[in-house]
CSV table of C-alpha atoms and ligand atoms in Angstrom, one decimal:
chain,number,residue,atom,x,y,z
A,155,UNK,CA,110.3,49.0,192.8
A,156,UNK,CA,109.9,48.0,196.5
A,157,UNK,CA,112.1,49.7,199.1
A,158,UNK,CA,112.3,52.9,197.2
A,159,UNK,CA,113.0,54.9,200.4
A,160,UNK,CA,115.5,53.3,202.7
A,161,UNK,CA,117.1,54.5,206.0
A,162,UNK,CA,120.4,52.9,206.9
A,163,UNK,CA,121.7,53.2,210.5
A,164,UNK,CA,124.6,51.9,212.6
A,165,UNK,CA,123.1,49.5,215.1
A,166,UNK,CA,125.9,49.5,217.6
A,167,UNK,CA,128.5,52.2,218.7
A,168,UNK,CA,129.5,53.4,215.2
A,169,UNK,CA,132.0,52.1,212.7
A,170,UNK,CA,129.9,49.1,211.8
A,171,UNK,CA,130.8,49.4,208.1
A,172,UNK,CA,127.9,51.8,207.1
A,173,UNK,CA,130.1,53.4,204.3
A,174,UNK,CA,130.7,50.1,202.6
A,175,UNK,CA,127.1,49.0,202.8
A,176,UNK,CA,125.9,52.3,201.4
A,177,UNK,CA,128.4,51.8,198.6
A,178,UNK,CA,126.8,48.4,197.8
A,179,UNK,CA,123.3,49.8,197.9
A,180,UNK,CA,124.3,52.9,195.9
A,181,UNK,CA,124.4,50.8,192.8
A,182,UNK,CA,120.6,50.6,192.8
A,183,UNK,CA,119.6,54.0,194.2
A,184,UNK,CA,119.5,57.5,192.7
A,185,UNK,CA,119.9,59.8,195.7
A,186,UNK,CA,121.9,59.4,198.9
A,187,UNK,CA,121.3,61.7,201.9
A,188,UNK,CA,123.5,62.3,205.0
A,189,UNK,CA,121.1,63.6,207.6
A,190,UNK,CA,122.9,64.1,210.9
A,191,UNK,CA,126.4,64.3,212.5
A,192,UNK,CA,129.4,65.9,210.9
A,193,UNK,CA,133.0,65.2,210.3
A,194,UNK,CA,133.1,63.1,213.5
A,195,UNK,CA,132.0,60.3,211.1
A,196,UNK,CA,134.5,58.4,209.0
A,197,UNK,CA,132.9,56.1,206.5
A,198,UNK,CA,135.2,53.8,204.5
A,199,UNK,CA,134.6,52.6,201.0
A,200,UNK,CA,137.2,50.4,199.3
A,201,UNK,CA,136.6,50.2,195.6
A,202,UNK,CA,139.0,48.9,193.0
A,203,UNK,CA,141.7,48.6,195.6
A,204,UNK,CA,141.5,52.3,196.5
A,205,UNK,CA,140.4,53.4,200.0
A,206,UNK,CA,138.1,56.4,200.4
A,207,UNK,CA,137.1,57.8,203.8
A,208,UNK,CA,134.1,60.0,203.7
A,209,UNK,CA,133.5,62.3,206.7
A,210,UNK,CA,130.8,64.6,205.2
A,211,UNK,CA,130.1,63.6,201.7
A,212,UNK,CA,127.6,60.8,201.4
A,213,UNK,CA,129.3,57.5,200.6
A,214,UNK,CA,127.4,57.1,197.3
A,215,UNK,CA,129.6,59.9,195.8
A,216,UNK,CA,131.8,57.4,194.0
A,217,UNK,CA,129.1,56.4,191.6
A,218,UNK,CA,128.5,58.8,188.7
A,219,UNK,CA,125.0,60.3,188.3
A,220,UNK,CA,124.0,59.8,191.9
A,221,UNK,CA,122.7,62.9,193.6
A,222,UNK,CA,124.3,63.3,197.0
A,223,UNK,CA,122.6,65.5,199.5
A,224,UNK,CA,123.9,66.9,202.8
A,225,UNK,CA,120.7,67.5,204.7
A,226,UNK,CA,119.7,70.2,207.2
A,227,UNK,CA,120.5,68.0,210.2
A,228,UNK,CA,124.2,67.7,209.3
A,229,UNK,CA,126.8,70.1,210.8
A,230,UNK,CA,129.4,71.0,208.2
A,231,UNK,CA,133.1,71.8,208.6
A,232,UNK,CA,133.6,73.6,205.2
A,233,UNK,CA,137.3,73.1,205.1
A,234,UNK,CA,136.9,69.3,205.6
A,235,UNK,CA,134.1,69.3,202.9
A,236,UNK,CA,136.3,71.1,200.5
A,237,UNK,CA,139.2,68.7,200.9
A,238,UNK,CA,136.8,65.8,200.3
A,239,UNK,CA,135.4,67.4,197.2
A,240,UNK,CA,138.9,68.2,195.9
A,241,UNK,CA,139.9,64.6,196.4
A,242,UNK,CA,137.2,63.4,194.2
A,243,UNK,CA,137.6,62.4,190.6
A,244,UNK,CA,135.9,63.5,188.4
A,245,UNK,CA,136.9,67.0,189.4
A,246,UNK,CA,134.6,69.3,191.3
A,247,UNK,CA,133.1,71.1,188.3
A,248,UNK,CA,131.5,67.9,187.2
A,249,UNK,CA,129.9,67.2,190.6
A,250,UNK,CA,128.2,70.6,190.8
A,251,UNK,CA,124.9,69.2,189.6
A,252,UNK,CA,125.0,66.2,191.9
A,253,UNK,CA,126.0,67.6,195.2
A,254,UNK,CA,123.3,69.5,197.1
A,255,UNK,CA,123.9,71.1,200.4
A,256,UNK,CA,121.0,72.2,202.5
A,257,UNK,CA,120.8,75.9,203.1
A,258,UNK,CA,119.8,75.1,206.7
A,259,UNK,CA,122.7,72.9,207.6
A,260,UNK,CA,124.7,74.4,210.4
A,261,UNK,CA,128.4,75.3,210.1
A,262,UNK,CA,131.1,74.1,212.5
A,263,UNK,CA,133.1,77.3,213.2
A,264,UNK,CA,136.7,77.3,214.4
A,265,UNK,CA,135.6,78.3,217.9
A,266,UNK,CA,133.3,75.2,218.1
A,267,UNK,CA,136.3,72.9,217.5
A,268,UNK,CA,138.3,74.9,220.1
A,269,UNK,CA,135.6,74.7,222.7
A,270,UNK,CA,135.1,71.0,222.0
A,271,UNK,CA,138.8,70.3,222.7
A,272,UNK,CA,138.9,72.6,225.8
A,273,UNK,CA,135.7,71.2,227.4
A,274,UNK,CA,136.9,67.7,226.8
A,275,UNK,CA,140.2,68.5,228.5
A,276,UNK,CA,138.3,70.0,231.4
A,277,UNK,CA,136.2,66.9,231.7
A,278,UNK,CA,139.3,64.8,231.6
A,279,UNK,CA,140.8,66.8,234.5
A,280,UNK,CA,137.6,65.9,236.4
A,281,UNK,CA,138.0,62.2,235.4
A,282,UNK,CA,134.8,62.3,233.3
A,283,UNK,CA,135.9,62.5,229.7
A,284,UNK,CA,133.6,61.6,226.8
A,285,UNK,CA,136.4,61.1,224.4
A,286,UNK,CA,134.9,63.3,221.6
A,287,UNK,CA,136.5,63.4,218.2
A,288,UNK,CA,137.4,67.1,218.7
A,289,UNK,CA,135.5,68.0,215.5
A,290,UNK,CA,133.4,70.7,217.2
A,291,UNK,CA,130.2,68.6,216.9
A,292,UNK,CA,128.7,69.2,220.4
A,293,UNK,CA,129.3,73.0,220.6
A,294,UNK,CA,127.9,73.4,217.0
A,295,UNK,CA,124.7,71.6,217.9
A,296,UNK,CA,124.5,73.6,221.1
A,297,UNK,CA,124.4,76.8,219.1
A,298,UNK,CA,121.9,75.3,216.7
A,299,UNK,CA,119.5,74.5,219.5
A,300,UNK,CA,120.3,77.8,221.2
A,301,UNK,CA,119.2,79.5,218.0
A,302,UNK,CA,122.5,81.4,217.4
A,303,UNK,CA,124.1,79.0,214.9
A,304,UNK,CA,125.5,80.0,211.6
A,305,UNK,CA,123.9,78.1,208.7
A,306,UNK,CA,125.2,77.3,205.3
A,307,UNK,CA,123.1,80.0,203.7
A,308,UNK,CA,124.6,82.6,206.0
A,309,UNK,CA,128.1,82.0,204.6
A,310,UNK,CA,126.9,83.2,201.2
A,311,UNK,CA,125.4,86.4,202.7
A,312,UNK,CA,128.2,88.6,204.0
A,313,UNK,CA,126.0,91.1,206.0
A,314,UNK,CA,124.1,88.3,207.8
A,315,UNK,CA,127.4,86.4,208.4
A,316,UNK,CA,129.0,89.5,209.9
A,317,UNK,CA,126.0,90.1,212.3
A,318,UNK,CA,125.8,86.5,213.4
A,319,UNK,CA,129.5,86.1,213.8
A,320,UNK,CA,129.8,89.3,216.0
A,321,UNK,CA,127.0,88.1,218.1
A,322,UNK,CA,128.6,84.7,218.6
A,323,UNK,CA,132.0,86.0,219.5
A,324,UNK,CA,130.5,88.4,222.1
A,325,UNK,CA,129.4,85.3,223.9
A,326,UNK,CA,132.2,82.9,223.0
A,327,UNK,CA,135.2,85.1,223.7
A,328,UNK,CA,134.5,85.7,227.4
A,329,UNK,CA,134.2,81.9,227.7
A,330,UNK,CA,137.4,81.3,225.9
A,331,UNK,CA,139.2,83.9,228.0
A,332,UNK,CA,137.6,83.6,231.5
A,333,UNK,CA,136.7,80.0,231.7
A,334,UNK,CA,139.6,78.5,229.8
A,335,UNK,CA,142.3,81.2,230.0
A,336,UNK,CA,142.7,81.2,226.2
A,337,UNK,CA,143.2,84.0,223.6
A,338,UNK,CA,139.9,85.3,222.2
A,339,UNK,CA,138.8,84.3,218.7
A,340,UNK,CA,139.7,86.9,216.1
A,341,UNK,CA,136.7,88.3,214.2
A,342,UNK,CA,138.6,89.4,211.1
A,343,UNK,CA,140.4,86.2,210.7
A,344,UNK,CA,137.3,84.0,211.1
A,345,UNK,CA,135.2,86.3,208.9
A,346,UNK,CA,137.7,86.2,206.1
A,347,UNK,CA,137.8,82.4,206.3
A,348,UNK,CA,134.0,82.1,206.4
A,349,UNK,CA,133.6,84.3,203.3
A,350,UNK,CA,136.0,82.0,201.4
A,351,UNK,CA,134.0,79.0,202.6
A,352,UNK,CA,130.9,80.8,201.3
A,353,UNK,CA,132.4,81.2,197.9
A,354,UNK,CA,133.1,77.4,197.9
A,355,UNK,CA,129.8,76.3,199.2
A,356,UNK,CA,127.4,78.7,197.3
A,357,UNK,CA,127.2,76.7,194.0
A,358,UNK,CA,126.1,73.6,196.0
A,359,UNK,CA,123.5,75.3,198.2
A,360,UNK,CA,119.9,74.1,197.6
A,361,UNK,CA,116.6,73.2,199.0
A,362,UNK,CA,117.2,69.7,200.2
A,363,UNK,CA,113.6,69.1,201.3
A,364,UNK,CA,112.4,69.9,197.8
A,365,UNK,CA,115.1,67.7,196.2
A,366,UNK,CA,114.2,64.8,198.4
A,367,UNK,CA,110.5,65.2,198.0
A,368,UNK,CA,110.8,65.5,194.2
A,369,UNK,CA,113.0,62.4,194.0
A,370,UNK,CA,110.5,60.3,196.0
A,371,UNK,CA,107.5,61.6,194.0
A,372,UNK,CA,109.5,60.9,190.8
A,373,UNK,CA,109.8,57.2,191.8
A,374,UNK,CA,113.6,57.5,192.5
A,375,UNK,CA,115.4,55.3,195.0
A,376,UNK,CA,116.5,57.4,198.0
A,377,UNK,CA,118.9,56.2,200.7
A,378,UNK,CA,119.4,58.0,204.0
A,379,UNK,CA,122.9,57.3,205.3
A,380,UNK,CA,123.1,57.5,209.1
A,381,UNK,CA,126.3,58.4,210.8
A,382,UNK,CA,127.6,57.1,214.2
A,383,UNK,CA,125.4,54.4,215.8
A,384,UNK,CA,122.3,53.8,217.8
A,385,UNK,CA,124.1,53.6,221.1
A,386,UNK,CA,125.7,57.0,220.4
A,387,UNK,CA,122.3,58.6,219.8
A,388,UNK,CA,121.8,61.7,222.0
A,389,UNK,CA,118.4,60.4,223.3
A,390,UNK,CA,118.7,56.6,223.0
A,391,UNK,CA,122.4,56.0,223.5
A,392,UNK,CA,124.5,55.6,226.6
A,393,UNK,CA,124.1,59.2,227.7
A,394,UNK,CA,126.3,61.2,228.4
A,395,UNK,CA,128.8,59.1,226.4
A,396,UNK,CA,127.1,59.8,223.1
A,397,UNK,CA,127.3,62.2,220.2
A,398,UNK,CA,125.0,65.3,219.9
A,399,UNK,CA,122.7,64.2,217.2
A,400,UNK,CA,119.9,61.7,216.5
A,401,UNK,CA,121.6,58.7,215.0
A,402,UNK,CA,118.5,56.4,215.1
A,403,UNK,CA,116.4,55.9,212.0
A,404,UNK,CA,113.9,58.5,213.1
A,405,UNK,CA,116.7,61.1,212.7
A,406,UNK,CA,116.2,61.1,209.0
A,407,UNK,CA,112.7,62.5,209.3
A,408,UNK,CA,114.2,65.6,211.0
A,409,UNK,CA,117.6,65.9,209.4
A,410,UNK,CA,116.4,64.9,205.9
A,411,UNK,CA,112.8,66.2,206.0
A,412,UNK,CA,111.0,63.0,205.5
A,413,UNK,CA,107.5,62.1,206.6
A,414,UNK,CA,107.9,58.8,208.7
A,415,UNK,CA,105.3,57.0,206.6
A,416,UNK,CA,107.5,57.4,203.5
A,417,UNK,CA,110.3,55.1,204.8
A,418,UNK,CA,109.9,51.7,203.1
A,419,UNK,CA,112.7,49.9,204.8
A,420,UNK,CA,115.1,50.4,207.7
A,421,UNK,CA,118.5,48.7,207.4
A,422,UNK,CA,120.7,48.1,210.5
A,423,UNK,CA,124.4,47.7,209.9
A,424,UNK,CA,125.7,45.3,212.5
A,425,UNK,CA,129.3,44.3,213.0
A,426,UNK,CA,129.8,40.6,213.7
A,427,UNK,CA,131.4,41.7,217.1
A,428,UNK,CA,131.3,45.0,218.9
A,429,UNK,CA,133.6,48.0,219.0
A,430,UNK,CA,133.5,51.4,220.6
A,431,UNK,CA,135.7,54.5,220.4
A,432,UNK,CA,135.8,57.0,223.2
A,433,UNK,CA,134.6,56.6,226.7
A,434,UNK,CA,131.4,55.0,228.2
A,435,UNK,CA,130.1,51.6,229.2
A,436,UNK,CA,130.7,48.7,226.9
A,437,UNK,CA,129.6,45.5,228.6
A,438,UNK,CA,131.3,43.0,226.3
A,439,UNK,CA,134.6,44.8,226.0
A,440,UNK,CA,137.5,42.4,226.2
A,441,UNK,CA,140.7,44.1,227.4
A,442,UNK,CA,142.7,40.9,227.0
A,443,UNK,CA,143.7,38.6,224.2
A,444,UNK,CA,140.3,38.4,222.4
A,445,UNK,CA,140.0,42.2,222.3
A,446,UNK,CA,143.5,42.4,220.9
A,447,UNK,CA,142.9,39.7,218.4
A,448,UNK,CA,139.7,41.4,217.1
A,449,UNK,CA,141.4,44.8,216.9
A,450,UNK,CA,144.3,43.3,214.9
A,451,UNK,CA,142.3,41.2,212.5
A,452,UNK,CA,139.6,43.8,212.1
A,453,UNK,CA,142.1,46.7,211.8
A,454,UNK,CA,140.0,48.4,214.4
A,455,UNK,CA,141.5,51.9,214.5
A,456,UNK,CA,139.3,55.0,214.1
A,457,UNK,CA,138.8,56.2,210.5
A,458,UNK,CA,138.6,59.8,211.8
A,459,UNK,CA,141.0,60.0,214.7
A,460,UNK,CA,143.1,56.9,214.3
A,461,UNK,CA,142.4,55.9,217.9
A,462,UNK,CA,142.4,52.2,218.7
A,463,UNK,CA,138.9,50.9,219.0
A,464,UNK,CA,137.8,49.0,222.1
A,465,UNK,CA,136.7,45.5,221.0
A,466,UNK,CA,134.6,42.7,222.4
A,467,UNK,CA,132.0,40.0,221.5
A,468,UNK,CA,128.7,40.7,219.9
A,469,UNK,CA,126.1,42.0,222.3
A,470,UNK,CA,122.6,40.6,221.5
A,471,UNK,CA,120.9,42.5,224.3
A,472,UNK,CA,122.1,45.8,222.8
A,473,UNK,CA,121.2,44.5,219.3
A,474,UNK,CA,117.6,43.7,220.5
A,475,UNK,CA,117.4,47.3,221.8
A,476,UNK,CA,118.6,48.6,218.5
A,477,UNK,CA,116.1,46.6,216.6
A,478,UNK,CA,113.3,48.2,218.7
A,479,UNK,CA,114.4,51.8,218.7
A,480,UNK,CA,115.1,51.9,214.9
A,481,UNK,CA,112.4,49.5,213.7
A,482,UNK,CA,115.0,47.5,211.8
A,483,UNK,CA,113.6,45.5,208.9
A,484,UNK,CA,116.8,43.9,207.8
A,485,UNK,CA,120.4,43.5,209.0
A,486,UNK,CA,123.6,44.0,207.0
A,487,UNK,CA,126.2,42.0,208.9
A,488,UNK,CA,129.8,43.1,208.4
A,489,UNK,CA,133.2,41.7,209.2
A,490,UNK,CA,132.1,38.1,209.6
A,491,UNK,CA,135.6,37.2,208.1
A,492,UNK,CA,137.3,38.7,211.2
A,493,UNK,CA,135.9,35.9,213.3
A,494,UNK,CA,137.5,33.2,211.2
A,495,UNK,CA,140.2,31.2,213.0
A,496,UNK,CA,139.0,31.7,216.5
A,497,UNK,CA,138.8,28.7,218.9
A,498,UNK,CA,135.3,29.6,220.0
A,499,UNK,CA,132.9,32.5,219.5
A,500,UNK,CA,130.9,34.0,222.3
A,501,UNK,CA,127.8,36.2,222.2
A,502,UNK,CA,126.3,38.1,225.0
A,503,UNK,CA,122.7,36.7,225.4
A,504,UNK,CA,121.7,38.5,228.7
A,505,UNK,CA,123.0,40.8,231.4
A,506,UNK,CA,123.1,40.5,235.1
A,507,UNK,CA,122.5,44.0,236.5
A,508,UNK,CA,122.1,43.6,240.2
A,509,UNK,CA,124.3,40.7,241.2
A,510,UNK,CA,123.4,37.0,241.0
A,511,UNK,CA,120.3,37.2,243.1
A,512,UNK,CA,118.5,39.6,240.7
A,513,UNK,CA,118.5,37.2,237.8
A,514,UNK,CA,119.4,38.0,234.2
A,515,UNK,CA,117.7,40.4,231.9
A,516,UNK,CA,117.5,40.6,228.1
A,517,UNK,CA,116.3,44.2,228.3
A,518,UNK,CA,119.0,46.8,227.5
A,519,UNK,CA,119.0,49.4,230.3
A,520,UNK,CA,119.1,52.9,228.7
A,521,UNK,CA,121.2,54.2,231.5
A,522,UNK,CA,125.0,54.5,231.5
A,523,UNK,CA,125.2,53.9,235.2
A,524,UNK,CA,123.2,50.7,235.0
A,525,UNK,CA,125.0,49.5,231.9
A,526,UNK,CA,128.4,50.1,233.6
A,527,UNK,CA,127.3,47.5,236.1
A,528,UNK,CA,126.0,45.0,233.6
A,529,UNK,CA,127.7,41.6,233.7
A,530,UNK,CA,127.3,39.8,230.4
A,531,UNK,CA,126.1,36.2,230.2
A,532,UNK,CA,127.7,34.6,227.3
A,533,UNK,CA,126.7,31.7,225.0
A,534,UNK,CA,129.5,29.9,223.4
A,535,UNK,CA,129.1,29.0,219.7
A,536,UNK,CA,131.2,26.8,217.4
A,537,UNK,CA,133.8,28.6,215.4
A,538,UNK,CA,135.2,28.0,212.0
A,539,UNK,CA,138.8,28.0,210.8
A,540,UNK,CA,138.4,28.5,207.1
A,541,UNK,CA,139.2,31.9,205.4
A,542,UNK,CA,135.7,33.0,204.2
A,543,UNK,CA,136.8,36.1,202.4
A,544,UNK,CA,136.4,34.4,199.0
A,545,UNK,CA,132.8,33.3,199.7
A,546,UNK,CA,130.2,35.0,197.5
A,547,UNK,CA,127.1,32.9,198.3
A,548,UNK,CA,125.6,32.1,201.6
A,549,UNK,CA,126.0,28.4,200.9
A,550,UNK,CA,129.7,28.8,200.4
A,551,UNK,CA,130.2,29.7,204.1
A,552,UNK,CA,131.2,26.9,206.5
A,553,UNK,CA,128.4,25.5,208.6
A,554,UNK,CA,129.5,27.2,211.8
A,555,UNK,CA,129.5,30.6,210.1
A,556,UNK,CA,126.0,30.0,208.6
A,557,UNK,CA,124.8,28.9,212.1
A,558,UNK,CA,126.3,32.1,213.6
A,559,UNK,CA,124.2,34.2,211.1
A,560,UNK,CA,121.2,32.0,211.9
A,561,UNK,CA,121.7,32.6,215.6
A,562,UNK,CA,121.7,36.3,215.1
A,563,UNK,CA,118.5,36.2,213.0
A,564,UNK,CA,116.8,34.0,215.6
A,565,UNK,CA,117.8,36.2,218.5
A,566,UNK,CA,116.9,39.5,216.8
A,567,UNK,CA,114.0,38.3,214.8
A,568,UNK,CA,115.4,40.2,211.8
A,569,UNK,CA,116.7,38.7,208.6
A,570,UNK,CA,120.4,39.1,207.7
A,571,UNK,CA,120.2,40.3,204.1
A,572,UNK,CA,123.8,41.1,203.4
A,573,UNK,CA,127.1,39.8,204.8
A,574,UNK,CA,130.5,41.4,204.6
A,575,UNK,CA,133.4,39.0,204.3
A,576,UNK,CA,136.1,41.5,203.6
A,577,UNK,CA,136.6,45.3,203.3
A,578,UNK,CA,136.5,45.5,199.5
A,579,UNK,CA,133.3,46.3,197.5
A,580,UNK,CA,133.3,42.8,196.1
A,581,UNK,CA,133.8,41.0,199.4
A,582,UNK,CA,130.0,40.8,199.9
A,583,UNK,CA,127.4,38.1,200.1
A,584,UNK,CA,124.1,39.4,199.0
A,585,UNK,CA,121.2,37.2,200.2
A,586,UNK,CA,117.8,38.9,200.2
A,587,UNK,CA,118.8,42.6,200.0
B,761,GDP,P1,131.5,53.2,209.3
B,761,GDP,O1,131.8,54.4,210.0
B,761,GDP,O2,130.3,52.5,209.8
B,761,GDP,O3,131.3,53.5,207.8
B,761,GDP,O4,132.7,52.2,209.4
B,761,GDP,P2,134.2,52.6,209.3
B,761,GDP,O5,134.6,52.8,207.9
B,761,GDP,O6,134.6,53.6,210.3
B,761,GDP,O7,134.9,51.2,209.8
B,761,GDP,C1,134.6,50.0,209.2
B,761,GDP,C2,136.0,49.4,208.8
B,761,GDP,O8,135.8,48.0,208.5
B,761,GDP,C3,136.6,50.0,207.6
B,761,GDP,O9,138.0,50.0,207.7
B,761,GDP,C4,136.1,49.1,206.5
B,761,GDP,O10,137.0,49.1,205.3
B,761,GDP,C5,136.2,47.8,207.2
B,761,GDP,N1,135.1,46.8,206.7
B,761,GDP,C6,133.8,47.0,206.4
B,761,GDP,N2,133.2,45.8,206.1
B,761,GDP,C7,134.1,44.9,206.3
B,761,GDP,C8,134.1,43.4,206.2
B,761,GDP,O11,133.0,42.8,206.0
B,761,GDP,N3,135.2,42.8,206.5
B,761,GDP,C9,136.4,43.4,206.8
B,761,GDP,N4,137.4,42.7,207.1
B,761,GDP,N5,136.5,44.7,206.9
B,761,GDP,C10,135.3,45.5,206.7
B,762,IMO,P1,130.9,56.8,212.3
B,762,IMO,O1,129.8,57.5,211.5
B,762,IMO,C1,132.5,55.8,216.2
B,762,IMO,C2,132.1,58.9,219.3
B,762,IMO,C3,133.3,59.5,219.8
B,762,IMO,C4,132.9,59.9,221.2
B,762,IMO,C5,131.4,60.3,221.1
B,762,IMO,C6,131.2,61.8,221.0
B,762,IMO,O2,132.2,56.7,211.6
B,762,IMO,O3,130.4,55.5,212.8
B,762,IMO,P2,131.7,63.6,219.2
B,762,IMO,O4,132.9,64.0,218.5
B,762,IMO,O5,130.6,63.1,218.2
B,762,IMO,O6,131.1,64.6,220.1
B,762,IMO,O7,132.1,62.4,220.1
B,762,IMO,O8,131.0,59.7,219.9
B,762,IMO,N1,131.9,59.0,217.8
B,762,IMO,C7,132.0,57.9,217.0
B,762,IMO,N2,132.4,56.7,217.3
B,762,IMO,N3,132.1,56.2,215.0
B,762,IMO,C8,131.7,57.4,214.7
B,762,IMO,O9,131.2,57.8,213.5
B,762,IMO,C9,131.7,58.4,215.8
B,762,IMO,N4,131.4,59.7,215.8
B,762,IMO,C10,131.5,60.0,217.1
B,762,IMO,O10,134.4,58.7,219.8
B,762,IMO,O11,133.0,58.7,222.0
B,763,MG,MG1,133.5,55.2,211.0
């Protein structure tokens, strides 16, 4: 089988529809791996009319017999994970053999969430918020890289847990009290909770690197499910308005323990327009009627925080950048149906960065300051009025919709292999995928 090992990433600012594309691909793979991020992610799968939102569990979990792995690069909020496991049917006892949690994954502790919210409030006071999800992601990764983090394996080892937790609170409590004027975190309370988490998590703990390697050696299909999006990547996104992990395809080599040469195919999930949640530059954002229309038709409200998503036209300059930094081999284009019924469709084909005299560029500036000054140059494309949600073959689409797809392929030099024409599992056109 070709494409045995696949990496799937969000090619924009997150919420491209990664969950639903993973769900489609999961029919034909054996193992699905989350490799970065945490419960800041919200991946929606709608199957048989029922909506599932995965924050930590890989989106392949709905298929029986698929092994789902939470890799070392993920930061886990055990309470959130437990509620997702509890929501699953079949009941948790039956998923024991198919959920593997890396012993090396870091744990989001209650003080991480608190510090996330407090530092976000402090930044807001200074008029420079990031708009984080408040899920403790940044502070948890800070501890990981500062080498003081608590890992999944520590929860199942009370003496190690006690030592590490005391060490952490010695540092965190003065920050909570003196910097933020808050009450200190209570050791006994957190320790008792963490021991309970340990009892829950222990049966799932495993060596994810061994599991992944064995699956690949055994000829199984392995899919790495990225969270967030390329432009939220801590290195390659619009820093500092980013998340704290490596969302690009290379992230799966670190967070999933995979040699780069083993990846057969990189899939970029691209929404037919753009959205962003939180702060930061967004050149094609439309704060008027078009933005409102896209938000309404696309139901653009965050799957994790419920915040309205900022909306605007597709940005081909940003997509070109995404193709480069991820090495995209194929695009899964979602939400094409949301564009139906518009009078015209625009796409951003270039930016003007330094006023008219400087000319236009097609090269994405990896600098939030420069991007904030970018003025999009749009091309206007023909629209279509038909409802396309019933289309199941490419040829069923109206001419203008096919041309839109063709325009994206031409501009990005990447084939569009799958098209989403509605949120349900079945609302999919599979071309060459
Ligand atoms: P993710 O974080 O990338 O997995 O995306 P989210 O689940 O946060 O957001 C995508 C939203 O769009 C969800 O509500 C999906 O149900 C919905 N969605 C995905 N693909 C399509 C599509 O092709 N058409 C429509 N109308 N909705 C879609
Ligand atoms: P999925 O996987 C969209 C954004 C937040 C904020 C920034 C930093 O569903 O696509 P964080 O809490 O990570 O420190 O917040 O990143 N963000 C997302 N935006 N989709 C996501 O995940 C996101 N995860 C984080 O809104 O701007
Ligand atoms: Mg999402």
